[in-house]
Amino acid sequence: MSLVWIVGLCGIALVVVRISRWWYRWSNPKFNGKLPPGSMGFPIIGETFGYFKPHGFYEIAPFLKKKMLRYGPLFRTNILGVRTVVSTDMDVNMDILRHGNEYFSLSYPDCLTKTLGKDSLFFKTGNIHKHIKHISMRLLGSENLKRKIIKDMDRVTQEHLSLKANQERFDVKDAVSRLITSHLTSKLISNLKPDTQLKLMESFNSFSFDWFRTCFTLSAVRCLYNTVWASREGLKLVKDVYMMRKTSREKYDDFLDTALEELEKEGSLMNEDMIVTLIFTLCCVTQDTTSNATCMAVKFVSENPKVLAELKREHEAILASREDKEGGVTWEEYRHKMTFTSMVINESLRLNNLAPMMFRKVVKDVEIKGYTIPAGWIVMVIPSVVHFNPEIYEDPFQFNPWRWEGKELRSGSKTFMVFGAGLRQCAGSEFARLQISIFLHHLVTTYDFSLSKDCEVIRVPGALFPKGIFMNISKCSK
């Protein structure tokens, strides 16, 4: 054998040894404590593709089932290039989410941070997050919903459904997104010029988390491009309006006025960029998540005649007892006369799982269930596994609103985390419930409707309608 061959084989052997050692270190992270069991997948990409692989709507993700069967409810992996511990244990989940203590801090993948902006409400922690959430609740909290939003929400919902009835067939998600931005934009920033308001609303409507729900598919690239474009254009529009309002000092009794007042307070934790990003984020995220939740509620109701009949009974009783027959849904009706509607919404949210995973970064080494998770790792909380646990919910993949009868319908718990938990509970949860309730009210009392036969829903891992969700609708023949 020639010297060249010997040198070549030695070189190849050296490369193989180096790669093997690198792979071993990747698969077995060096740490003094006892790590949770698990596997790290391929170097760099880890097990990202396995986690985001599309699967049936009425099942727990095969990736999670396989891991839980082998390692239990707490296991390590690598997703999106980050060393991660996945928790499907309800007690661990609640402890992590409820107690934003010295061991955990909020953290999201870079792809989400760059899309929403570093000043988004989602990425703030500690006192700044509390302050921003307090301001946000002045728009989305119960008092403002009752005082300023419900009337316009009801009117716009009626108008949009009436227009869609003339089309016969329409995309439910797009319709709900547009009706939300129609009534919410003016509450955020009023007195906009018509062309400016139209551009801003288009930016809000173009924003979607579908690109994240469909990670690593061709459609995700186009969706991500549209979302990034919408963010860039929308933030610029909001910033321009903000600067004009700040200069003019004019008052319009909208959310921008509220934010400016907070900025001018002594010792305020806010700055201009945070205000601009907050206004844009509130409308974008509210329309995207609420429209998704509304779609799922409509889907379940249309597929269950018994549920539809009970909904009709409840809402027709509301119409019959309403003194002002021309009036819309009132706060009193929403909070005290829509019990079954709330049960339908809870059951729909449980099956939907708007937030299929939540991220926290380990600030310093922490012990959980006999394992130590090193500082710098990410803990990914998975509430959906708890929502589909047959020991908690009988026939968990069965849509059964009656399972909520006699139970608390608005607060979360360790077995029901559809809007998060603790300090990080979603600021827009009551807004979403109200919008779904009003949409269902007018849908079931005024229209005959059915979903298109090609309506398909999958998980990736969030719920997604790959072909859209189209509804056929017509006025009831009374």
Short mmCIF file of C-alpha atoms in Angstrom, two decimals, residues 30-387:
data_model
loop_
_atom_site.label_atom_id
_atom_site.label_comp_id
_atom_site.label_asym_id
_atom_site.label_seq_id
_atom_site.Cartn_x
_atom_site.Cartn_y
_atom_site.Cartn_z
CA LYS A 30 -21.44 17.16 30.30
CA PHE A 31 -22.99 18.03 33.64
CA ASN A 32 -22.28 17.23 37.28
CA GLY A 33 -25.92 16.64 38.24
CA LYS A 34 -28.43 14.06 37.06
CA LEU A 35 -30.07 15.15 33.82
CA PRO A 36 -33.57 14.00 32.85
CA PRO A 37 -33.45 10.98 30.52
CA GLY A 38 -33.82 11.49 26.80
CA SER A 39 -31.98 11.86 23.50
CA MET A 40 -30.61 14.91 21.71
CA GLY A 41 -31.13 13.86 18.09
CA PHE A 42 -28.83 15.02 15.32
CA PRO A 43 -26.22 17.70 16.01
CA ILE A 44 -27.53 21.29 15.70
CA ILE A 45 -31.04 20.44 14.40
CA GLY A 46 -31.69 18.01 17.25
CA GLU A 47 -35.17 16.50 17.07
CA THR A 48 -36.88 19.59 15.66
CA PHE A 49 -38.31 17.86 12.59
CA GLY A 50 -39.79 15.07 14.71
CA TYR A 51 -41.50 17.50 17.04
CA PHE A 52 -42.99 19.62 14.24
CA LYS A 53 -44.09 16.67 12.11
CA PRO A 54 -47.80 17.03 11.17
CA HIS A 55 -50.16 14.55 12.79
CA GLY A 56 -53.86 13.91 13.30
CA PHE A 57 -55.92 16.39 15.27
CA TYR A 58 -57.47 13.79 17.56
CA GLU A 59 -54.25 12.38 18.98
CA ILE A 60 -51.25 13.32 21.08
CA ALA A 61 -48.22 14.02 18.91
CA PRO A 62 -46.47 10.70 18.08
CA PHE A 63 -43.16 12.35 19.00
CA LEU A 64 -44.42 13.06 22.52
CA LYS A 65 -46.12 9.69 22.94
CA LYS A 66 -42.93 7.85 21.99
CA LYS A 67 -40.79 9.96 24.33
CA MET A 68 -43.19 9.71 27.29
CA LEU A 69 -43.51 5.96 26.87
CA ARG A 70 -39.74 5.57 26.95
CA TYR A 71 -38.63 8.32 29.37
CA GLY A 72 -41.69 9.45 31.34
CA PRO A 73 -43.33 12.90 31.61
CA LEU A 74 -40.00 14.77 31.91
CA PHE A 75 -37.32 14.26 29.27
CA ARG A 76 -34.49 16.08 27.54
CA THR A 77 -34.16 16.78 23.83
CA ASN A 78 -32.97 19.48 21.45
CA ILE A 79 -35.55 21.53 19.54
CA LEU A 80 -34.86 24.56 17.35
CA GLY A 81 -31.17 24.23 18.15
CA VAL A 82 -31.66 24.65 21.91
CA ARG A 83 -31.04 22.14 24.69
CA THR A 84 -34.51 21.56 26.04
CA VAL A 85 -36.32 19.70 28.80
CA VAL A 86 -39.93 18.89 27.91
CA SER A 87 -42.50 18.73 30.72
CA THR A 88 -45.88 17.04 30.29
CA ASP A 89 -46.41 16.77 34.06
CA MET A 90 -49.29 19.00 35.22
CA ASP A 91 -47.78 19.73 38.66
CA VAL A 92 -44.41 20.65 37.19
CA ASN A 93 -46.12 22.74 34.50
CA MET A 94 -48.14 24.73 37.02
CA ASP A 95 -45.16 25.25 39.31
CA ILE A 96 -43.05 26.60 36.44
CA LEU A 97 -45.75 28.86 34.99
CA ARG A 98 -47.28 30.12 38.21
CA HIS A 99 -44.06 30.93 40.00
CA GLY A 100 -41.91 33.18 37.88
CA ASN A 101 -39.22 32.76 40.49
CA GLU A 102 -35.46 32.99 40.58
CA TYR A 103 -35.07 29.72 38.67
CA PHE A 104 -37.01 30.48 35.47
CA SER A 105 -37.36 33.43 33.13
CA LEU A 106 -39.51 33.86 30.05
CA SER A 107 -37.82 32.80 26.84
CA TYR A 108 -38.93 32.20 23.26
CA PRO A 109 -37.11 30.96 20.15
CA ASP A 110 -35.25 33.67 18.22
CA CYS A 111 -37.60 33.26 15.25
CA LEU A 112 -40.56 34.43 17.37
CA THR A 113 -38.61 37.26 19.01
CA LYS A 114 -37.51 38.69 15.68
CA THR A 115 -41.03 38.52 14.24
CA LEU A 116 -42.86 40.23 17.11
CA GLY A 117 -40.03 42.57 18.09
CA LYS A 118 -37.90 42.57 21.22
CA ASP A 119 -40.19 45.12 22.88
CA SER A 120 -43.25 42.88 22.62
CA LEU A 121 -45.30 42.21 25.75
CA PHE A 122 -44.51 38.50 25.28
CA PHE A 123 -40.79 38.91 25.93
CA LYS A 124 -40.83 41.23 28.94
CA THR A 125 -40.25 39.93 32.45
CA GLY A 126 -40.52 41.10 36.03
CA ASN A 127 -41.82 44.57 36.82
CA ILE A 128 -41.77 45.68 33.18
CA HIS A 129 -44.08 42.81 32.19
CA LYS A 130 -46.44 43.55 35.09
CA HIS A 131 -46.53 47.20 34.07
CA ILE A 132 -47.20 46.47 30.39
CA LYS A 133 -49.86 43.89 31.25
CA HIS A 134 -51.57 46.40 33.53
CA ILE A 135 -51.71 48.89 30.65
CA SER A 136 -52.94 46.19 28.24
CA MET A 137 -55.78 45.29 30.59
CA ARG A 138 -57.05 48.86 30.28
CA LEU A 139 -57.89 47.89 26.70
CA LEU A 140 -58.70 44.19 26.97
CA GLY A 141 -59.86 43.89 30.57
CA SER A 142 -63.48 43.27 31.58
CA GLU A 143 -64.23 46.89 32.50
CA ASN A 144 -63.22 48.29 29.12
CA LEU A 145 -64.90 45.40 27.27
CA LYS A 146 -68.13 46.24 29.08
CA ARG A 147 -67.83 50.00 28.72
CA LYS A 148 -66.33 50.55 25.27
CA ILE A 149 -65.93 47.39 23.21
CA ILE A 150 -68.95 45.07 23.44
CA LYS A 151 -71.36 47.37 21.61
CA ASP A 152 -69.09 47.87 18.58
CA MET A 153 -68.03 44.23 18.64
CA ASP A 154 -71.66 43.17 18.42
CA ARG A 155 -72.50 45.64 15.65
CA VAL A 156 -69.48 44.79 13.49
CA THR A 157 -70.04 41.04 13.94
CA GLN A 158 -73.64 41.41 12.76
CA GLU A 159 -72.56 43.51 9.76
CA HIS A 160 -69.82 41.11 8.68
CA LEU A 161 -72.03 38.03 8.94
CA SER A 162 -74.76 39.82 6.95
CA LEU A 163 -72.27 40.60 4.19
CA LYS A 164 -70.95 37.04 4.17
CA ALA A 165 -74.48 35.66 3.86
CA ASN A 166 -74.65 37.30 0.44
CA GLN A 167 -71.47 35.42 -0.59
CA GLU A 168 -72.85 32.08 0.59
CA ARG A 169 -69.36 30.60 1.10
CA PHE A 170 -66.46 32.26 2.94
CA ASP A 171 -63.28 31.57 4.92
CA VAL A 172 -64.20 31.76 8.60
CA LYS A 173 -60.70 32.62 9.86
CA ASP A 174 -60.26 35.47 7.41
CA ALA A 175 -63.75 36.81 8.14
CA VAL A 176 -63.26 36.78 11.93
CA SER A 177 -59.77 38.31 11.62
CA ARG A 178 -61.19 41.18 9.58
CA LEU A 179 -64.16 41.85 11.82
CA ILE A 180 -61.85 41.96 14.87
CA THR A 181 -59.50 44.47 13.27
CA SER A 182 -62.52 46.47 12.08
CA HIS A 183 -63.72 47.22 15.59
CA LEU A 184 -60.44 46.99 17.53
CA THR A 185 -58.24 49.27 15.39
CA SER A 186 -60.26 52.37 16.27
CA LYS A 187 -60.04 51.49 19.97
CA LEU A 188 -56.26 51.34 19.68
CA ILE A 189 -55.84 54.45 17.50
CA SER A 190 -58.85 56.56 16.59
CA ASN A 191 -59.24 59.46 14.16
CA LEU A 192 -57.01 57.87 11.52
CA LYS A 193 -57.28 58.96 7.92
CA PRO A 194 -59.26 56.35 5.93
CA ASP A 195 -56.27 55.29 3.79
CA THR A 196 -53.98 55.06 6.85
CA GLN A 197 -56.56 53.00 8.76
CA LEU A 198 -57.01 50.68 5.79
CA LYS A 199 -53.23 50.12 5.48
CA LEU A 200 -52.92 49.51 9.20
CA MET A 201 -55.78 47.02 9.20
CA GLU A 202 -54.21 45.16 6.28
CA SER A 203 -50.96 44.89 8.25
CA PHE A 204 -52.87 43.51 11.24
CA ASN A 205 -54.74 41.00 9.06
CA SER A 206 -51.58 39.87 7.24
CA PHE A 207 -49.91 38.94 10.52
CA SER A 208 -50.27 35.24 11.35
CA PHE A 209 -48.63 32.57 13.47
CA ASP A 210 -49.43 29.97 10.80
CA TRP A 211 -45.79 30.09 9.66
CA PHE A 212 -44.76 28.81 13.10
CA ARG A 213 -47.59 26.26 13.13
CA THR A 214 -46.33 24.92 9.78
CA CYS A 215 -42.59 25.02 10.47
CA PHE A 216 -40.42 23.42 7.79
CA THR A 217 -43.09 23.32 5.08
CA LEU A 218 -43.06 25.29 1.83
CA SER A 219 -46.18 27.24 2.82
CA ALA A 220 -44.41 28.43 5.98
CA VAL A 221 -41.88 30.41 3.91
CA ARG A 222 -44.57 32.49 2.21
CA CYS A 223 -46.49 32.92 5.45
CA LEU A 224 -43.33 34.03 7.28
CA TYR A 225 -42.54 36.53 4.54
CA ASN A 226 -46.05 38.00 4.77
CA THR A 227 -45.82 38.21 8.56
CA VAL A 228 -42.41 39.89 8.54
CA TRP A 229 -43.64 42.35 5.90
CA ALA A 230 -46.79 43.05 7.92
CA SER A 231 -44.73 43.66 11.07
CA ARG A 232 -42.36 46.04 9.31
CA GLU A 233 -45.10 48.04 7.59
CA GLY A 234 -47.45 48.01 10.58
CA LEU A 235 -44.82 49.14 13.07
CA LYS A 236 -43.82 51.99 10.76
CA LEU A 237 -47.45 53.15 10.45
CA VAL A 238 -47.99 53.01 14.22
CA LYS A 239 -44.73 54.88 14.83
CA ASP A 240 -45.74 57.66 12.40
CA VAL A 241 -49.15 58.06 14.07
CA TYR A 242 -47.52 57.99 17.50
CA MET A 243 -45.11 60.80 16.59
CA MET A 244 -47.92 62.96 15.17
CA ARG A 245 -50.06 62.41 18.27
CA LYS A 246 -47.14 63.20 20.57
CA THR A 247 -46.44 66.42 18.69
CA SER A 248 -50.06 67.59 18.41
CA ARG A 249 -50.98 66.72 22.03
CA GLU A 250 -54.55 66.08 20.85
CA LYS A 251 -56.74 63.70 22.87
CA TYR A 252 -59.01 61.04 21.35
CA ASP A 253 -59.81 58.78 24.33
CA ASP A 254 -58.18 55.74 22.75
CA PHE A 255 -55.51 53.27 23.83
CA LEU A 256 -52.74 55.42 22.34
CA ASP A 257 -53.79 58.21 24.72
CA THR A 258 -53.58 55.74 27.60
CA ALA A 259 -50.08 54.63 26.56
CA LEU A 260 -48.87 58.24 26.17
CA GLU A 261 -50.14 59.11 29.63
CA GLU A 262 -48.19 56.16 31.07
CA LEU A 263 -45.05 57.24 29.22
CA GLU A 264 -45.22 60.73 30.71
CA LYS A 265 -45.61 59.55 34.31
CA GLU A 266 -42.63 60.05 36.56
CA GLY A 267 -40.58 56.87 36.84
CA SER A 268 -42.41 55.19 33.93
CA LEU A 269 -40.95 51.89 32.80
CA MET A 270 -42.20 52.46 29.24
CA ASN A 271 -40.39 53.96 26.27
CA GLU A 272 -41.52 54.96 22.77
CA ASP A 273 -40.50 51.72 21.08
CA MET A 274 -42.33 49.67 23.70
CA ILE A 275 -45.53 51.65 23.15
CA VAL A 276 -45.38 51.28 19.37
CA THR A 277 -44.66 47.55 19.57
CA LEU A 278 -47.34 46.99 22.21
CA ILE A 279 -50.08 48.61 20.10
CA PHE A 280 -49.13 46.58 17.04
CA THR A 281 -48.72 43.33 18.96
CA LEU A 282 -52.02 43.60 20.83
CA CYS A 283 -54.10 43.77 17.66
CA CYS A 284 -52.05 41.24 15.68
CA VAL A 285 -52.00 38.55 18.32
CA THR A 286 -55.61 39.18 19.37
CA GLN A 287 -56.98 38.80 15.85
CA ASP A 288 -54.84 35.75 15.04
CA THR A 289 -55.53 33.71 18.17
CA THR A 290 -59.19 34.73 18.56
CA SER A 291 -59.99 33.95 14.92
CA ASN A 292 -58.32 30.54 15.29
CA ALA A 293 -60.32 29.81 18.45
CA THR A 294 -63.56 30.95 16.79
CA CYS A 295 -62.93 28.63 13.83
CA MET A 296 -62.54 25.64 16.12
CA ALA A 297 -65.70 26.50 18.05
CA VAL A 298 -67.68 26.79 14.81
CA LYS A 299 -66.25 23.49 13.56
CA PHE A 300 -67.23 21.59 16.71
CA VAL A 301 -70.71 23.12 16.87
CA SER A 302 -71.43 22.39 13.19
CA GLU A 303 -70.38 18.75 13.64
CA ASN A 304 -72.51 18.16 16.74
CA PRO A 305 -76.29 18.61 16.18
CA LYS A 306 -77.08 18.12 19.87
CA VAL A 307 -74.69 20.91 20.84
CA LEU A 308 -76.08 23.19 18.13
CA ALA A 309 -79.65 22.57 19.31
CA GLU A 310 -78.76 23.45 22.91
CA LEU A 311 -76.91 26.57 21.78
CA LYS A 312 -79.93 27.66 19.73
CA ARG A 313 -82.20 27.09 22.74
CA GLU A 314 -79.97 29.22 25.00
CA HIS A 315 -79.58 32.10 22.56
CA GLU A 316 -83.19 32.16 21.41
CA ALA A 317 -84.17 32.41 25.08
CA ILE A 318 -81.87 35.43 25.35
CA LEU A 319 -83.59 37.05 22.35
CA ALA A 320 -87.03 36.32 23.80
CA SER A 321 -86.19 37.95 27.15
CA ARG A 322 -84.42 40.97 25.66
CA GLU A 323 -86.36 44.20 26.31
CA ASP A 324 -84.81 46.08 23.40
CA LYS A 325 -85.52 43.75 20.48
CA GLU A 326 -83.30 45.84 18.21
CA GLY A 327 -80.44 45.92 20.68
CA GLY A 328 -77.36 43.75 20.59
CA VAL A 329 -75.73 41.44 23.11
CA THR A 330 -75.32 43.10 26.51
CA TRP A 331 -72.67 42.44 29.15
CA GLU A 332 -75.37 41.09 31.46
CA GLU A 333 -76.43 38.55 28.83
CA TYR A 334 -72.85 37.52 28.13
CA ARG A 335 -71.88 36.99 31.76
CA HIS A 336 -75.10 35.53 33.17
CA LYS A 337 -77.20 34.03 30.36
CA MET A 338 -74.63 32.17 28.25
CA THR A 339 -73.70 29.32 30.57
CA PHE A 340 -73.84 26.60 27.93
CA THR A 341 -71.99 28.87 25.48
CA SER A 342 -69.15 29.15 28.02
CA MET A 343 -69.13 25.36 28.34
CA VAL A 344 -68.84 25.06 24.54
CA ILE A 345 -65.98 27.58 24.48
CA ASN A 346 -64.09 25.81 27.27
CA GLU A 347 -64.40 22.44 25.57
CA SER A 348 -63.35 23.91 22.24
CA LEU A 349 -60.32 25.60 23.82
CA ARG A 350 -59.34 22.37 25.59
CA LEU A 351 -59.30 20.42 22.33
CA ASN A 352 -57.75 23.25 20.33
CA ASN A 353 -54.81 24.13 22.60
CA LEU A 354 -54.06 27.64 21.36
CA ALA A 355 -50.67 27.56 23.08
CA PRO A 356 -49.41 23.99 22.44
CA MET A 357 -46.09 24.80 24.12
CA MET A 358 -44.70 27.49 26.44
CA PHE A 359 -41.04 28.27 26.96
CA ARG A 360 -39.04 29.16 30.07
CA LYS A 361 -35.29 29.57 30.39
CA VAL A 362 -33.49 28.11 33.40
CA VAL A 363 -31.67 30.97 35.13
CA LYS A 364 -29.72 28.76 37.53
CA ASP A 365 -29.49 25.03 38.11
CA VAL A 366 -32.84 23.75 39.39
CA GLU A 367 -33.93 20.37 40.72
CA ILE A 368 -37.24 18.94 39.49
CA LYS A 369 -38.57 15.46 40.26
CA GLY A 370 -35.13 14.22 41.25
CA TYR A 371 -33.41 15.61 38.15
CA THR A 372 -31.25 18.70 37.79
CA ILE A 373 -31.78 21.03 34.83
CA PRO A 374 -28.71 23.18 34.09
CA ALA A 375 -28.79 26.94 33.77
CA GLY A 376 -29.15 28.08 30.17
CA TRP A 377 -31.40 25.18 29.13
CA ILE A 378 -34.99 25.73 28.05
CA VAL A 379 -37.97 24.08 29.72
CA MET A 380 -40.84 23.55 27.28
CA VAL A 381 -44.20 23.16 29.01
CA ILE A 382 -46.76 21.07 27.06
CA PRO A 383 -50.31 21.62 28.44
CA SER A 384 -52.03 19.62 25.67
CA VAL A 385 -50.95 16.27 27.11
CA VAL A 386 -52.78 17.15 30.33
CA HIS A 387 -55.86 18.26 28.35
#
